[in-house]
Amino acid sequence: MIKSFVEGIILIVLGIILKIYYPKFRGFMGEFWVKLELKKLPKNKYVVLNDIMIKDEKGTHQIDHLVLSKFGIFVIEMKNYYGLIKGKEYDNKWCQYLGKNKSYFVNPIHQNYGHLKSLSNLLKLDDKCFIPIVCFSNQAKIAVKSRSIVTQVDYLKSEILKYEELLVDKDIKELANIIISNNIEDKFLRKQHVKDIRIKINNNRELENNMICPKCGNKLVERNGKYGKFIGCSNYPKCKYIKK
């Protein structure tokens, strides 16, 4: 009787620990596989930087992976999601389907664009020198309509190697040194960055609940679309925000 009770408590504790730490473990493994894939790139042509945080007038930007080369600077946003991923390039949010359950997350293309602009200003390079990539785990099934690259870990290297036209006329190692010298390593500032993101998400959710567009501040209204009624910004077509 006592043995069964103890075993039950142990299983409950293990279940709680797994629920708390499994997402972090998946995230760690996702980053690990990306790093492993990027190491396969020729070292004489490509410089790889991981987990970079830089600051500009709009705040801090945490960039998962950067690949610098004469063929472009690849800005990689890693999303360690699995299941079916659906979305479009200009959607505010994408959707993750796990069986009958679904959850929405911020469009990573938009997220990556902020990183790109910050790097463009820092390195004093034209936007055309940068190639944004959104990378999902191999367990994800991607159904995304986009001109930007949205791929899986296994295809990341081949996507980068497709680019053979010379886009960057500056010394790659010098550019890498500029990024490294501006990289924020302070643990407090990095934790604050995560807190700021959570605050922004909560604030956006609060604005949506009050029928205010988080993107431009105008009212959210019910509109009729191709697939029925939906809640969107009253400032359309200047603002295409849609409440999910």
PDB file of N, CA and C in Angstrom, residues 59-146:
ATOM      1  N   GLY A  59      15.029  48.607 -29.403  1.00  0.00           N
ATOM      2  CA  GLY A  59      15.174  47.623 -28.333  1.00  0.00           C
ATOM      3  C   GLY A  59      16.228  46.578 -28.659  1.00  0.00           C
ATOM      4  N   THR A  60      16.107  45.423 -28.040  1.00  0.00           N
ATOM      5  CA  THR A  60      17.072  44.345 -28.248  1.00  0.00           C
ATOM      6  C   THR A  60      16.532  43.308 -29.231  1.00  0.00           C
ATOM      7  N   HIS A  61      17.451  42.690 -29.954  1.00  0.00           N
ATOM      8  CA  HIS A  61      17.099  41.668 -30.941  1.00  0.00           C
ATOM      9  C   HIS A  61      17.947  40.431 -30.683  1.00  0.00           C
ATOM     10  N   GLN A  62      17.294  39.327 -30.385  1.00  0.00           N
ATOM     11  CA  GLN A  62      18.007  38.068 -30.167  1.00  0.00           C
ATOM     12  C   GLN A  62      17.934  37.232 -31.440  1.00  0.00           C
ATOM     13  N   ILE A  63      19.087  37.035 -32.036  1.00  0.00           N
ATOM     14  CA  ILE A  63      19.176  36.334 -33.326  1.00  0.00           C
ATOM     15  C   ILE A  63      19.719  34.935 -33.082  1.00  0.00           C
ATOM     16  N   ASP A  64      18.966  33.927 -33.487  1.00  0.00           N
ATOM     17  CA  ASP A  64      19.347  32.538 -33.202  1.00  0.00           C
ATOM     18  C   ASP A  64      20.661  32.158 -33.882  1.00  0.00           C
ATOM     19  N   HIS A  65      20.740  32.384 -35.202  1.00  0.00           N
ATOM     20  CA  HIS A  65      21.935  31.985 -35.946  1.00  0.00           C
ATOM     21  C   HIS A  65      22.189  32.959 -37.092  1.00  0.00           C
ATOM     22  N   LEU A  66      23.468  33.208 -37.349  1.00  0.00           N
ATOM     23  CA  LEU A  66      23.880  34.051 -38.472  1.00  0.00           C
ATOM     24  C   LEU A  66      24.936  33.323 -39.277  1.00  0.00           C
ATOM     25  N   VAL A  67      24.810  33.394 -40.588  1.00  0.00           N
ATOM     26  CA  VAL A  67      25.844  32.848 -41.478  1.00  0.00           C
ATOM     27  C   VAL A  67      26.280  33.983 -42.398  1.00  0.00           C
ATOM     28  N   LEU A  68      27.545  34.353 -42.299  1.00  0.00           N
ATOM     29  CA  LEU A  68      28.073  35.448 -43.113  1.00  0.00           C
ATOM     30  C   LEU A  68      28.898  34.888 -44.261  1.00  0.00           C
ATOM     31  N   SER A  69      28.652  35.407 -45.458  1.00  0.00           N
ATOM     32  CA  SER A  69      29.413  34.978 -46.628  1.00  0.00           C
ATOM     33  C   SER A  69      29.349  36.060 -47.693  1.00  0.00           C
ATOM     34  N   LYS A  70      30.147  35.918 -48.725  1.00  0.00           N
ATOM     35  CA  LYS A  70      30.105  36.839 -49.858  1.00  0.00           C
ATOM     36  C   LYS A  70      28.802  36.697 -50.643  1.00  0.00           C
ATOM     37  N   PHE A  71      28.121  35.568 -50.423  1.00  0.00           N
ATOM     38  CA  PHE A  71      26.885  35.281 -51.145  1.00  0.00           C
ATOM     39  C   PHE A  71      25.652  35.789 -50.391  1.00  0.00           C
ATOM     40  N   GLY A  72      25.882  36.464 -49.284  1.00  0.00           N
ATOM     41  CA  GLY A  72      24.788  37.004 -48.495  1.00  0.00           C
ATOM     42  C   GLY A  72      24.977  36.707 -47.023  1.00  0.00           C
ATOM     43  N   ILE A  73      24.241  37.451 -46.209  1.00  0.00           N
ATOM     44  CA  ILE A  73      24.252  37.218 -44.767  1.00  0.00           C
ATOM     45  C   ILE A  73      22.912  36.585 -44.406  1.00  0.00           C
ATOM     46  N   PHE A  74      22.962  35.344 -43.969  1.00  0.00           N
ATOM     47  CA  PHE A  74      21.760  34.562 -43.708  1.00  0.00           C
ATOM     48  C   PHE A  74      21.347  34.735 -42.245  1.00  0.00           C
ATOM     49  N   VAL A  75      20.146  35.271 -42.069  1.00  0.00           N
ATOM     50  CA  VAL A  75      19.614  35.524 -40.729  1.00  0.00           C
ATOM     51  C   VAL A  75      18.591  34.432 -40.432  1.00  0.00           C
ATOM     52  N   ILE A  76      18.941  33.543 -39.500  1.00  0.00           N
ATOM     53  CA  ILE A  76      18.144  32.331 -39.282  1.00  0.00           C
ATOM     54  C   ILE A  76      17.361  32.405 -37.975  1.00  0.00           C
ATOM     55  N   GLU A  77      16.053  32.279 -38.094  1.00  0.00           N
ATOM     56  CA  GLU A  77      15.160  32.214 -36.933  1.00  0.00           C
ATOM     57  C   GLU A  77      14.717  30.767 -36.773  1.00  0.00           C
ATOM     58  N   MET A  78      15.130  30.142 -35.656  1.00  0.00           N
ATOM     59  CA  MET A  78      14.814  28.736 -35.422  1.00  0.00           C
ATOM     60  C   MET A  78      13.544  28.593 -34.584  1.00  0.00           C
ATOM     61  N   LYS A  79      12.605  27.788 -35.063  1.00  0.00           N
ATOM     62  CA  LYS A  79      11.387  27.492 -34.330  1.00  0.00           C
ATOM     63  C   LYS A  79      11.306  25.983 -34.132  1.00  0.00           C
ATOM     64  N   ASN A  80      11.468  25.554 -32.916  1.00  0.00           N
ATOM     65  CA  ASN A  80      11.505  24.117 -32.642  1.00  0.00           C
ATOM     66  C   ASN A  80      10.093  23.563 -32.395  1.00  0.00           C
ATOM     67  N   TYR A  81       9.189  23.874 -33.326  1.00  0.00           N
ATOM     68  CA  TYR A  81       7.819  23.384 -33.240  1.00  0.00           C
ATOM     69  C   TYR A  81       7.681  22.093 -34.044  1.00  0.00           C
ATOM     70  N   TYR A  82       6.684  21.310 -33.692  1.00  0.00           N
ATOM     71  CA  TYR A  82       6.379  20.097 -34.457  1.00  0.00           C
ATOM     72  C   TYR A  82       4.890  20.120 -34.785  1.00  0.00           C
ATOM     73  N   GLY A  83       4.433  19.087 -35.467  1.00  0.00           N
ATOM     74  CA  GLY A  83       3.050  19.089 -35.921  1.00  0.00           C
ATOM     75  C   GLY A  83       2.936  19.809 -37.256  1.00  0.00           C
ATOM     76  N   LEU A  84       1.719  20.169 -37.621  1.00  0.00           N
ATOM     77  CA  LEU A  84       1.463  20.864 -38.885  1.00  0.00           C
ATOM     78  C   LEU A  84       1.525  22.376 -38.659  1.00  0.00           C
ATOM     79  N   ILE A  85       2.338  23.057 -39.466  1.00  0.00           N
ATOM     80  CA  ILE A  85       2.489  24.503 -39.368  1.00  0.00           C
ATOM     81  C   ILE A  85       1.857  25.152 -40.595  1.00  0.00           C
ATOM     82  N   LYS A  86       0.866  26.023 -40.352  1.00  0.00           N
ATOM     83  CA  LYS A  86       0.197  26.715 -41.455  1.00  0.00           C
ATOM     84  C   LYS A  86       0.326  28.225 -41.302  1.00  0.00           C
ATOM     85  N   GLY A  87       0.446  28.922 -42.430  1.00  0.00           N
ATOM     86  CA  GLY A  87       0.513  30.372 -42.386  1.00  0.00           C
ATOM     87  C   GLY A  87       0.844  30.956 -43.745  1.00  0.00           C
ATOM     88  N   LYS A  88       0.791  32.275 -43.814  1.00  0.00           N
ATOM     89  CA  LYS A  88       1.162  33.005 -45.020  1.00  0.00           C
ATOM     90  C   LYS A  88       2.171  34.089 -44.660  1.00  0.00           C
ATOM     91  N   GLU A  89       2.891  34.542 -45.668  1.00  0.00           N
ATOM     92  CA  GLU A  89       3.983  35.488 -45.450  1.00  0.00           C
ATOM     93  C   GLU A  89       3.537  36.750 -44.711  1.00  0.00           C
ATOM     94  N   TYR A  90       2.344  37.253 -45.009  1.00  0.00           N
ATOM     95  CA  TYR A  90       1.911  38.528 -44.437  1.00  0.00           C
ATOM     96  C   TYR A  90       0.913  38.363 -43.284  1.00  0.00           C
ATOM     97  N   ASP A  91       0.650  37.134 -42.860  1.00  0.00           N
ATOM     98  CA  ASP A  91      -0.212  36.917 -41.693  1.00  0.00           C
ATOM     99  C   ASP A  91       0.464  37.448 -40.433  1.00  0.00           C
ATOM    100  N   ASN A  92      -0.338  37.929 -39.486  1.00  0.00           N
ATOM    101  CA  ASN A  92       0.224  38.355 -38.202  1.00  0.00           C
ATOM    102  C   ASN A  92       0.722  37.152 -37.399  1.00  0.00           C
ATOM    103  N   LYS A  93      -0.067  36.081 -37.482  1.00  0.00           N
ATOM    104  CA  LYS A  93       0.269  34.880 -36.723  1.00  0.00           C
ATOM    105  C   LYS A  93       0.157  33.636 -37.597  1.00  0.00           C
ATOM    106  N   TRP A  94       0.924  32.617 -37.223  1.00  0.00           N
ATOM    107  CA  TRP A  94       0.817  31.310 -37.857  1.00  0.00           C
ATOM    108  C   TRP A  94       0.194  30.346 -36.860  1.00  0.00           C
ATOM    109  N   CYS A  95      -0.188  29.186 -37.363  1.00  0.00           N
ATOM    110  CA  CYS A  95      -0.888  28.223 -36.508  1.00  0.00           C
ATOM    111  C   CYS A  95      -0.160  26.872 -36.475  1.00  0.00           C
ATOM    112  N   GLN A  96      -0.084  26.323 -35.288  1.00  0.00           N
ATOM    113  CA  GLN A  96       0.476  24.986 -35.092  1.00  0.00           C
ATOM    114  C   GLN A  96      -0.672  24.032 -34.773  1.00  0.00           C
ATOM    115  N   TYR A  97      -0.812  22.980 -35.581  1.00  0.00           N
ATOM    116  CA  TYR A  97      -1.862  21.990 -35.379  1.00  0.00           C
ATOM    117  C   TYR A  97      -1.252  20.715 -34.787  1.00  0.00           C
ATOM    118  N   LEU A  98      -1.771  20.316 -33.639  1.00  0.00           N
ATOM    119  CA  LEU A  98      -1.378  19.054 -33.016  1.00  0.00           C
ATOM    120  C   LEU A  98      -2.645  18.219 -32.838  1.00  0.00           C
ATOM    121  N   GLY A  99      -2.934  17.399 -33.832  1.00  0.00           N
ATOM    122  CA  GLY A  99      -4.194  16.672 -33.820  1.00  0.00           C
ATOM    123  C   GLY A  99      -5.352  17.653 -33.976  1.00  0.00           C
ATOM    124  N   LYS A 100      -6.287  17.604 -33.030  1.00  0.00           N
ATOM    125  CA  LYS A 100      -7.426  18.525 -33.061  1.00  0.00           C
ATOM    126  C   LYS A 100      -7.118  19.856 -32.379  1.00  0.00           C
ATOM    127  N   ASN A 101      -6.004  19.909 -31.691  1.00  0.00           N
ATOM    128  CA  ASN A 101      -5.629  21.134 -30.983  1.00  0.00           C
ATOM    129  C   ASN A 101      -4.815  22.051 -31.888  1.00  0.00           C
ATOM    130  N   LYS A 102      -4.999  23.354 -31.698  1.00  0.00           N
ATOM    131  CA  LYS A 102      -4.210  24.311 -32.453  1.00  0.00           C
ATOM    132  C   LYS A 102      -3.839  25.497 -31.569  1.00  0.00           C
ATOM    133  N   SER A 103      -2.676  26.065 -31.853  1.00  0.00           N
ATOM    134  CA  SER A 103      -2.233  27.236 -31.114  1.00  0.00           C
ATOM    135  C   SER A 103      -1.542  28.194 -32.080  1.00  0.00           C
ATOM    136  N   TYR A 104      -1.661  29.490 -31.789  1.00  0.00           N
ATOM    137  CA  TYR A 104      -1.114  30.516 -32.676  1.00  0.00           C
ATOM    138  C   TYR A 104       0.186  31.070 -32.112  1.00  0.00           C
ATOM    139  N   PHE A 105       1.075  31.460 -33.007  1.00  0.00           N
ATOM    140  CA  PHE A 105       2.327  32.101 -32.600  1.00  0.00           C
ATOM    141  C   PHE A 105       2.665  33.202 -33.603  1.00  0.00           C
ATOM    142  N   VAL A 106       3.458  34.164 -33.160  1.00  0.00           N
ATOM    143  CA  VAL A 106       3.813  35.317 -33.985  1.00  0.00           C
ATOM    144  C   VAL A 106       4.520  34.858 -35.253  1.00  0.00           C
ATOM    145  N   ASN A 107       4.123  35.422 -36.371  1.00  0.00           N
ATOM    146  CA  ASN A 107       4.747  35.114 -37.661  1.00  0.00           C
ATOM    147  C   ASN A 107       6.266  35.317 -37.572  1.00  0.00           C
ATOM    148  N   PRO A 108       7.058  34.252 -37.665  1.00  0.00           N
ATOM    149  CA  PRO A 108       8.513  34.377 -37.512  1.00  0.00           C
ATOM    150  C   PRO A 108       9.192  35.158 -38.640  1.00  0.00           C
ATOM    151  N   ILE A 109       8.519  35.277 -39.794  1.00  0.00           N
ATOM    152  CA  ILE A 109       9.081  36.085 -40.883  1.00  0.00           C
ATOM    153  C   ILE A 109       9.116  37.546 -40.461  1.00  0.00           C
ATOM    154  N   HIS A 110       8.036  38.021 -39.831  1.00  0.00           N
ATOM    155  CA  HIS A 110       7.990  39.392 -39.340  1.00  0.00           C
ATOM    156  C   HIS A 110       9.022  39.603 -38.237  1.00  0.00           C
ATOM    157  N   GLN A 111       9.124  38.622 -37.375  1.00  0.00           N
ATOM    158  CA  GLN A 111      10.084  38.661 -36.278  1.00  0.00           C
ATOM    159  C   GLN A 111      11.514  38.770 -36.818  1.00  0.00           C
ATOM    160  N   ASN A 112      11.791  37.982 -37.841  1.00  0.00           N
ATOM    161  CA  ASN A 112      13.133  37.953 -38.419  1.00  0.00           C
ATOM    162  C   ASN A 112      13.457  39.241 -39.175  1.00  0.00           C
ATOM    163  N   TYR A 113      12.429  39.882 -39.697  1.00  0.00           N
ATOM    164  CA  TYR A 113      12.629  41.138 -40.431  1.00  0.00           C
ATOM    165  C   TYR A 113      13.210  42.215 -39.510  1.00  0.00           C
ATOM    166  N   GLY A 114      12.755  42.237 -38.256  1.00  0.00           N
ATOM    167  CA  GLY A 114      13.296  43.183 -37.283  1.00  0.00           C
ATOM    168  C   GLY A 114      14.773  42.936 -37.033  1.00  0.00           C
ATOM    169  N   HIS A 115      15.158  41.659 -36.976  1.00  0.00           N
ATOM    170  CA  HIS A 115      16.570  41.312 -36.812  1.00  0.00           C
ATOM    171  C   HIS A 115      17.389  41.801 -38.003  1.00  0.00           C
ATOM    172  N   LEU A 116      16.830  41.568 -39.183  1.00  0.00           N
ATOM    173  CA  LEU A 116      17.504  41.945 -40.430  1.00  0.00           C
ATOM    174  C   LEU A 116      17.762  43.454 -40.492  1.00  0.00           C
ATOM    175  N   LYS A 117      16.747  44.256 -40.167  1.00  0.00           N
ATOM    176  CA  LYS A 117      16.882  45.710 -40.216  1.00  0.00           C
ATOM    177  C   LYS A 117      17.918  46.199 -39.213  1.00  0.00           C
ATOM    178  N   SER A 118      17.941  45.590 -38.048  1.00  0.00           N
ATOM    179  CA  SER A 118      18.911  45.972 -37.019  1.00  0.00           C
ATOM    180  C   SER A 118      20.335  45.679 -37.478  1.00  0.00           C
ATOM    181  N   LEU A 119      20.533  44.528 -38.105  1.00  0.00           N
ATOM    182  CA  LEU A 119      21.850  44.160 -38.626  1.00  0.00           C
ATOM    183  C   LEU A 119      22.257  45.057 -39.792  1.00  0.00           C
ATOM    184  N   SER A 120      21.284  45.383 -40.634  1.00  0.00           N
ATOM    185  CA  SER A 120      21.549  46.260 -41.778  1.00  0.00           C
ATOM    186  C   SER A 120      22.088  47.614 -41.322  1.00  0.00           C
ATOM    187  N   ASN A 121      21.487  48.168 -40.270  1.00  0.00           N
ATOM    188  CA  ASN A 121      21.938  49.450 -39.728  1.00  0.00           C
ATOM    189  C   ASN A 121      23.295  49.328 -39.054  1.00  0.00           C
ATOM    190  N   LEU A 122      23.499  48.249 -38.327  1.00  0.00           N
ATOM    191  CA  LEU A 122      24.755  48.040 -37.616  1.00  0.00           C
ATOM    192  C   LEU A 122      25.926  47.885 -38.574  1.00  0.00           C
ATOM    193  N   LEU A 123      25.739  47.094 -39.624  1.00  0.00           N
ATOM    194  CA  LEU A 123      26.828  46.787 -40.557  1.00  0.00           C
ATOM    195  C   LEU A 123      26.900  47.762 -41.734  1.00  0.00           C
ATOM    196  N   LYS A 124      25.879  48.665 -41.785  1.00  0.00           N
ATOM    197  CA  LYS A 124      25.818  49.641 -42.895  1.00  0.00           C
ATOM    198  C   LYS A 124      25.813  48.944 -44.257  1.00  0.00           C
ATOM    199  N   LEU A 125      24.921  47.974 -44.367  1.00  0.00           N
ATOM    200  CA  LEU A 125      24.752  47.212 -45.601  1.00  0.00           C
ATOM    201  C   LEU A 125      23.312  47.321 -46.078  1.00  0.00           C
ATOM    202  N   ASP A 126      23.125  47.255 -47.375  1.00  0.00           N
ATOM    203  CA  ASP A 126      21.783  47.291 -47.958  1.00  0.00           C
ATOM    204  C   ASP A 126      21.015  46.028 -47.564  1.00  0.00           C
ATOM    205  N   ASP A 127      19.692  46.164 -47.446  1.00  0.00           N
ATOM    206  CA  ASP A 127      18.847  45.019 -47.095  1.00  0.00           C
ATOM    207  C   ASP A 127      19.010  43.852 -48.058  1.00  0.00           C
ATOM    208  N   LYS A 128      19.376  44.153 -49.299  1.00  0.00           N
ATOM    209  CA  LYS A 128      19.523  43.109 -50.321  1.00  0.00           C
ATOM    210  C   LYS A 128      20.666  42.134 -50.005  1.00  0.00           C
ATOM    211  N   CYS A 129      21.542  42.550 -49.102  1.00  0.00           N
ATOM    212  CA  CYS A 129      22.666  41.679 -48.721  1.00  0.00           C
ATOM    213  C   CYS A 129      22.236  40.587 -47.741  1.00  0.00           C
ATOM    214  N   PHE A 130      21.023  40.709 -47.203  1.00  0.00           N
ATOM    215  CA  PHE A 130      20.565  39.790 -46.158  1.00  0.00           C
ATOM    216  C   PHE A 130      19.510  38.825 -46.698  1.00  0.00           C
ATOM    217  N   ILE A 131      19.609  37.582 -46.245  1.00  0.00           N
ATOM    218  CA  ILE A 131      18.667  36.542 -46.667  1.00  0.00           C
ATOM    219  C   ILE A 131      18.038  35.934 -45.409  1.00  0.00           C
ATOM    220  N   PRO A 132      16.766  36.261 -45.140  1.00  0.00           N
ATOM    221  CA  PRO A 132      16.101  35.711 -43.951  1.00  0.00           C
ATOM    222  C   PRO A 132      15.665  34.270 -44.166  1.00  0.00           C
ATOM    223  N   ILE A 133      15.849  33.455 -43.144  1.00  0.00           N
ATOM    224  CA  ILE A 133      15.433  32.053 -43.199  1.00  0.00           C
ATOM    225  C   ILE A 133      14.705  31.708 -41.902  1.00  0.00           C
ATOM    226  N   VAL A 134      13.545  31.083 -42.027  1.00  0.00           N
ATOM    227  CA  VAL A 134      12.856  30.525 -40.869  1.00  0.00           C
ATOM    228  C   VAL A 134      13.028  29.016 -40.935  1.00  0.00           C
ATOM    229  N   CYS A 135      13.554  28.454 -39.872  1.00  0.00           N
ATOM    230  CA  CYS A 135      13.865  27.017 -39.859  1.00  0.00           C
ATOM    231  C   CYS A 135      13.069  26.306 -38.759  1.00  0.00           C
ATOM    232  N   PHE A 136      12.351  25.254 -39.137  1.00  0.00           N
ATOM    233  CA  PHE A 136      11.605  24.438 -38.184  1.00  0.00           C
ATOM    234  C   PHE A 136      12.315  23.104 -37.972  1.00  0.00           C
ATOM    235  N   SER A 137      11.938  22.421 -36.916  1.00  0.00           N
ATOM    236  CA  SER A 137      12.505  21.099 -36.649  1.00  0.00           C
ATOM    237  C   SER A 137      12.060  20.124 -37.734  1.00  0.00           C
ATOM    238  N   ASN A 138      12.753  19.017 -37.814  1.00  0.00           N
ATOM    239  CA  ASN A 138      12.411  18.000 -38.822  1.00  0.00           C
ATOM    240  C   ASN A 138      11.074  17.322 -38.531  1.00  0.00           C
ATOM    241  N   GLN A 139      10.569  17.495 -37.292  1.00  0.00           N
ATOM    242  CA  GLN A 139       9.291  16.874 -36.923  1.00  0.00           C
ATOM    243  C   GLN A 139       8.088  17.700 -37.392  1.00  0.00           C
ATOM    244  N   ALA A 140       8.358  18.894 -37.915  1.00  0.00           N
ATOM    245  CA  ALA A 140       7.267  19.770 -38.354  1.00  0.00           C
ATOM    246  C   ALA A 140       6.909  19.492 -39.806  1.00  0.00           C
ATOM    247  N   LYS A 141       5.626  19.568 -40.093  1.00  0.00           N
ATOM    248  CA  LYS A 141       5.152  19.508 -41.471  1.00  0.00           C
ATOM    249  C   LYS A 141       4.756  20.930 -41.857  1.00  0.00           C
ATOM    250  N   ILE A 142       5.427  21.489 -42.850  1.00  0.00           N
ATOM    251  CA  ILE A 142       5.270  22.902 -43.171  1.00  0.00           C
ATOM    252  C   ILE A 142       4.294  23.102 -44.336  1.00  0.00           C
ATOM    253  N   ALA A 143       3.261  23.900 -44.077  1.00  0.00           N
ATOM    254  CA  ALA A 143       2.292  24.270 -45.119  1.00  0.00           C
ATOM    255  C   ALA A 143       2.172  25.791 -45.099  1.00  0.00           C
ATOM    256  N   VAL A 144       3.271  26.442 -45.479  1.00  0.00           N
ATOM    257  CA  VAL A 144       3.367  27.900 -45.413  1.00  0.00           C
ATOM    258  C   VAL A 144       3.543  28.468 -46.817  1.00  0.00           C
ATOM    259  N   LYS A 145       2.743  29.494 -47.147  1.00  0.00           N
ATOM    260  CA  LYS A 145       2.872  30.174 -48.432  1.00  0.00           C
ATOM    261  C   LYS A 145       3.738  31.414 -48.241  1.00  0.00           C
ATOM    262  N   SER A 146       4.951  31.381 -48.806  1.00  0.00           N
ATOM    263  CA  SER A 146       5.877  32.489 -48.588  1.00  0.00           C
ATOM    264  C   SER A 146       6.961  32.513 -49.653  1.00  0.00           C
TER     265      SER A 146
END
